[in-house]
Amino acid sequence: MASSSSDRRAAVDKIRRDAKRSDQRQGRVILTVAVMIALLIVGGAAFKPVKDWWDLRSLNGVQLADIGAKASVCGPRSFKAAQGDQKHVDPGTFVDYSAEPSPPAFGEHELYPDTIRRKLYTEKDRPRVEMLVHNLEHGYTILWYDDTIAKDGKQMDDLRGIAEKFQGTDDFRLKIKLVPWLKADGKPFPAGQHVAITHWAKKVADEDEKIAKAAKVTAEAGVWEYCSAVSGDALKKFMTAYPYFNSPEPSAA
């Protein structure tokens, strides 16, 4: 009888030990899976910044004019007499720019511009168009890119490379924004064109006087240059012709 009772206790103890080992194995499996999931999440989040950094290494020593295509991918600049200087609307107010070429280069705008700190934006974090028009009033050059560029990894690398050339906040020569132009924003760019460079000029550059006069523009003007691809060469020439101080309010950040 004692032996039978001892055997039962031994059997129960064995069951308990087996159950404990099973629980421990299950716990280790769960922990391993959790760690793997966490590593995948962290790794996924880190992958794009690391890839962007790796892709940009080849542009570190490249001059602005050598990034992307040559200026020949861009057409002639176009002009329209500007208006809207000091005409502010409350933040969040919609402004209809459909009467002007897309994207806008002047017009009524939000009370506050975006800061100089950020250069390149995507669809997810771009400031409102009305805010960006205020940046134009303060001398910024804005390079707008469409969905074709946004889906092109190489050209987005070129935009990131261009943005790196303008890092900083204490020099107004760094007044530039590289932003997407979305279908919801308004009319698309002209056929075959995927980049638009814009500036709100106080005065048309000497090199463009003949073209501007043909468009009956002699003073304050919106300036557009459309390109079929990203071109650091064209951007450099554009910003040389239309620097930040050639604008309605160049002294404001």
C-alpha positions as semicolon CSV with decimal commas, in nm:
position;residue;x (nm);y (nm);z (nm)
1;M;0,000;0,000;0,000
2;A;0,285;0,237;0,088
3;S;0,454;0,142;-0,236
4;S;0,138;0,218;-0,431
5;S;0,108;0,561;-0,263
6;S;0,475;0,632;-0,332
7;D;0,431;0,538;-0,698
8;R;0,135;0,773;-0,729
9;R;0,336;1,061;-0,578
10;A;0,625;0,986;-0,813
11;A;0,387;0,986;-1,108
12;V;0,232;1,316;-1,000
13;D;0,578;1,469;-0,948
14;K;0,681;1,353;-1,295
15;I;0,370;1,507;-1,447
16;R;0,444;1,834;-1,266
17;R;0,808;1,833;-1,382
18;D;0,705;1,758;-1,740
19;A;0,445;2,034;-1,727
20;K;0,702;2,278;-1,588
21;R;0,953;2,191;-1,858
22;S;0,681;2,227;-2,120
23;D;0,587;2,569;-1,980
24;Q;0,953;2,673;-1,983
25;R;0,996;2,558;-2,343
26;Q;0,680;2,743;-2,443
27;G;0,801;3,052;-2,261
28;R;1,134;3,039;-2,442
29;V;0,957;2,998;-2,776
30;I;0,729;3,293;-2,703
31;L;1,027;3,504;-2,592
32;T;1,225;3,411;-2,902
33;V;0,935;3,497;-3,132
34;A;0,879;3,828;-2,950
35;V;1,247;3,917;-2,981
36;M;1,245;3,829;-3,352
37;I;0,935;4,042;-3,412
38;A;1,092;4,332;-3,222
39;L;1,412;4,299;-3,426
40;L;1,212;4,296;-3,748
41;I;1,022;4,608;-3,643
42;V;1,336;4,794;-3,539
43;G;1,526;4,668;-3,841
44;G;1,244;4,770;-4,074
45;A;1,231;5,117;-3,923
46;A;1,606;5,154;-3,949
47;F;1,640;5,006;-4,297
48;K;1,523;5,307;-4,498
49;P;1,738;5,569;-4,319
50;V;2,039;5,340;-4,346
51;K;1,966;5,270;-4,714
52;D;1,920;5,644;-4,781
53;W;2,252;5,716;-4,611
54;W;2,423;5,443;-4,810
55;D;2,274;5,562;-5,140
56;L;2,377;5,923;-5,068
57;R;2,741;5,836;-5,007
58;S;2,806;5,856;-5,381
59;L;2,680;6,217;-5,385
60;N;2,884;6,342;-5,088
61;G;3,163;6,484;-5,302
62;V;2,946;6,577;-5,600
63;Q;2,877;6,941;-5,679
64;L;2,515;7,060;-5,698
65;A;2,535;7,110;-6,075
66;D;2,643;6,748;-6,121
67;I;2,347;6,593;-5,938
68;G;2,079;6,448;-6,162
69;A;2,029;6,545;-6,523
70;K;2,176;6,838;-6,713
71;A;1,980;7,163;-6,745
72;S;1,883;7,064;-7,099
73;V;1,596;6,855;-6,951
74;C;1,427;7,185;-6,861
75;G;1,237;7,420;-7,085
76;P;1,257;7,801;-7,100
77;R;1,142;7,999;-6,799
78;S;0,795;8,148;-6,803
79;F;0,663;8,455;-6,624
80;K;0,343;8,613;-6,500
81;A;0,288;8,945;-6,324
82;A;0,272;8,873;-5,951
83;Q;0,023;8,988;-5,691
84;G;-0,064;8,896;-5,335
85;D;0,226;9,060;-5,152
86;Q;0,131;9,098;-4,783
87;K;-0,213;8,945;-4,843
88;H;-0,249;8,695;-4,561
89;V;-0,518;8,443;-4,473
90;D;-0,567;8,251;-4,150
91;P;-0,386;7,916;-4,115
92;G;-0,586;7,636;-4,274
93;T;-0,773;7,868;-4,512
94;F;-0,805;7,737;-4,867
95;V;-0,672;7,966;-5,140
96;D;-0,771;7,898;-5,501
97;Y;-0,461;7,918;-5,721
98;S;-0,626;7,761;-6,026
99;A;-0,610;8,084;-6,228
100;E;-0,229;8,064;-6,222
101;P;0,006;7,803;-6,370
102;S;0,066;7,500;-6,149
103;P;0,220;7,511;-5,897
104;P;0,170;7,870;-5,772
105;A;0,464;8,110;-5,768
106;F;0,281;8,397;-5,593
107;G;-0,054;8,494;-5,446
108;E;-0,244;8,521;-5,119
109;H;-0,094;8,298;-4,854
110;E;-0,111;8,182;-4,494
111;L;-0,005;8,415;-4,216
112;Y;0,303;8,207;-4,123
113;P;0,562;8,050;-4,355
114;D;0,738;7,721;-4,297
115;T;1,076;7,743;-4,122
116;I;1,408;7,736;-4,306
117;R;1,521;7,425;-4,117
118;R;1,354;7,154;-4,326
119;K;1,445;7,125;-4,695
120;L;1,297;6,803;-4,840
121;Y;0,941;6,683;-4,784
122;T;0,723;6,392;-4,891
123;E;0,349;6,357;-4,941
124;K;0,311;6,257;-4,576
125;D;0,463;6,567;-4,419
126;R;0,457;6,850;-4,671
127;P;0,337;7,190;-4,548
128;R;0,019;7,332;-4,697
129;V;0,054;7,502;-5,035
130;E;-0,076;7,826;-4,884
131;M;0,208;7,819;-4,630
132;L;0,467;7,751;-4,899
133;V;0,350;8,049;-5,104
134;H;0,440;8,264;-4,801
135;N;0,788;8,110;-4,820
136;L;0,802;8,220;-5,184
137;E;0,724;8,577;-5,077
138;H;1,028;8,562;-4,846
139;G;1,269;8,464;-5,121
140;Y;1,257;8,085;-5,119
141;T;1,302;7,885;-5,436
142;I;1,067;7,589;-5,438
143;L;1,130;7,277;-5,642
144;W;0,806;7,084;-5,677
145;Y;0,810;6,723;-5,793
146;D;0,521;6,507;-5,908
147;D;0,424;6,145;-5,846
148;T;0,649;6,018;-6,126
149;I;0,954;6,149;-5,941
150;A;0,822;6,032;-5,603
151;K;0,808;5,674;-5,738
152;D;1,158;5,690;-5,888
153;G;1,415;5,583;-5,626
154;K;1,713;5,724;-5,820
155;Q;1,555;6,067;-5,863
156;M;1,448;6,077;-5,500
157;D;1,813;6,005;-5,412
158;D;1,905;6,303;-5,631
159;L;1,659;6,521;-5,438
160;R;1,805;6,401;-5,109
161;G;2,151;6,481;-5,242
162;I;2,037;6,832;-5,340
163;A;1,878;6,884;-4,997
164;E;2,209;6,795;-4,832
165;K;2,378;7,079;-5,021
166;F;2,145;7,332;-4,854
167;Q;2,156;7,222;-4,490
168;G;2,164;7,504;-4,235
169;T;1,948;7,784;-4,098
170;D;2,174;8,088;-4,061
171;D;2,235;8,170;-4,429
172;F;1,945;8,302;-4,640
173;R;2,114;8,160;-4,950
174;L;1,987;7,826;-4,817
175;K;1,622;7,927;-4,869
176;I;1,492;7,630;-5,063
177;K;1,212;7,376;-5,034
178;L;1,185;7,048;-5,224
179;V;0,821;6,942;-5,204
180;P;0,570;6,716;-5,382
181;W;0,292;6,856;-5,598
182;L;-0,011;6,633;-5,544
183;K;-0,306;6,559;-5,769
184;A;-0,534;6,712;-5,506
185;D;-0,339;7,040;-5,520
186;G;-0,455;7,139;-5,866
187;K;-0,365;7,117;-6,233
188;P;-0,076;6,887;-6,331
189;F;0,247;7,016;-6,481
190;P;0,266;7,048;-6,860
191;A;0,277;6,717;-7,047
192;G;0,605;6,531;-7,003
193;Q;0,724;6,758;-6,723
194;H;0,768;6,621;-6,370
195;V;0,956;6,899;-6,189
196;A;0,867;7,266;-6,150
197;I;1,105;7,527;-6,006
198;T;0,934;7,846;-5,887
199;H;1,030;8,183;-5,742
200;W;0,845;8,504;-5,654
201;A;1,072;8,771;-5,799
202;K;1,073;9,141;-5,718
203;K;1,235;9,199;-6,056
204;V;1,288;8,981;-6,361
205;A;1,653;8,883;-6,407
206;D;1,842;9,066;-6,680
207;E;1,893;8,744;-6,876
208;D;1,515;8,691;-6,891
209;E;1,402;9,045;-6,976
210;K;1,317;8,974;-7,341
211;I;1,106;8,668;-7,259
212;A;0,933;8,848;-6,971
213;K;0,854;9,156;-7,180
214;A;0,701;8,931;-7,445
215;A;0,469;8,808;-7,168
216;K;0,405;9,172;-7,071
217;V;0,582;9,129;-6,738
218;T;0,811;9,416;-6,643
219;A;0,814;9,421;-6,262
220;E;0,724;9,179;-5,980
221;A;0,676;8,834;-6,127
222;G;0,614;8,470;-6,069
223;V;0,884;8,262;-6,236
224;W;0,845;7,899;-6,350
225;E;1,084;7,651;-6,501
226;Y;0,957;7,302;-6,588
227;C;1,182;6,998;-6,624
228;S;1,130;6,636;-6,725
229;A;1,370;6,515;-6,453
230;V;1,555;6,634;-6,143
231;S;1,844;6,860;-6,242
232;G;2,087;7,014;-5,994
233;D;2,241;7,194;-6,292
234;A;1,913;7,370;-6,375
235;L;1,844;7,445;-6,009
236;K;2,183;7,609;-5,963
237;K;2,134;7,829;-6,270
238;F;1,782;7,919;-6,159
239;M;1,890;8,017;-5,807
240;T;2,182;8,217;-5,945
241;A;1,942;8,416;-6,163
242;Y;1,682;8,442;-5,883
243;P;1,854;8,454;-5,542
244;Y;1,663;8,497;-5,217
245;F;1,711;8,875;-5,210
246;N;1,521;8,913;-5,539
247;S;1,184;8,878;-5,370
248;P;0,915;9,096;-5,209
249;E;1,039;9,036;-4,852
250;P;1,391;8,890;-4,860
251;S;1,493;8,989;-4,506
252;A;1,235;8,765;-4,338
253;A;1,336;8,409;-4,251
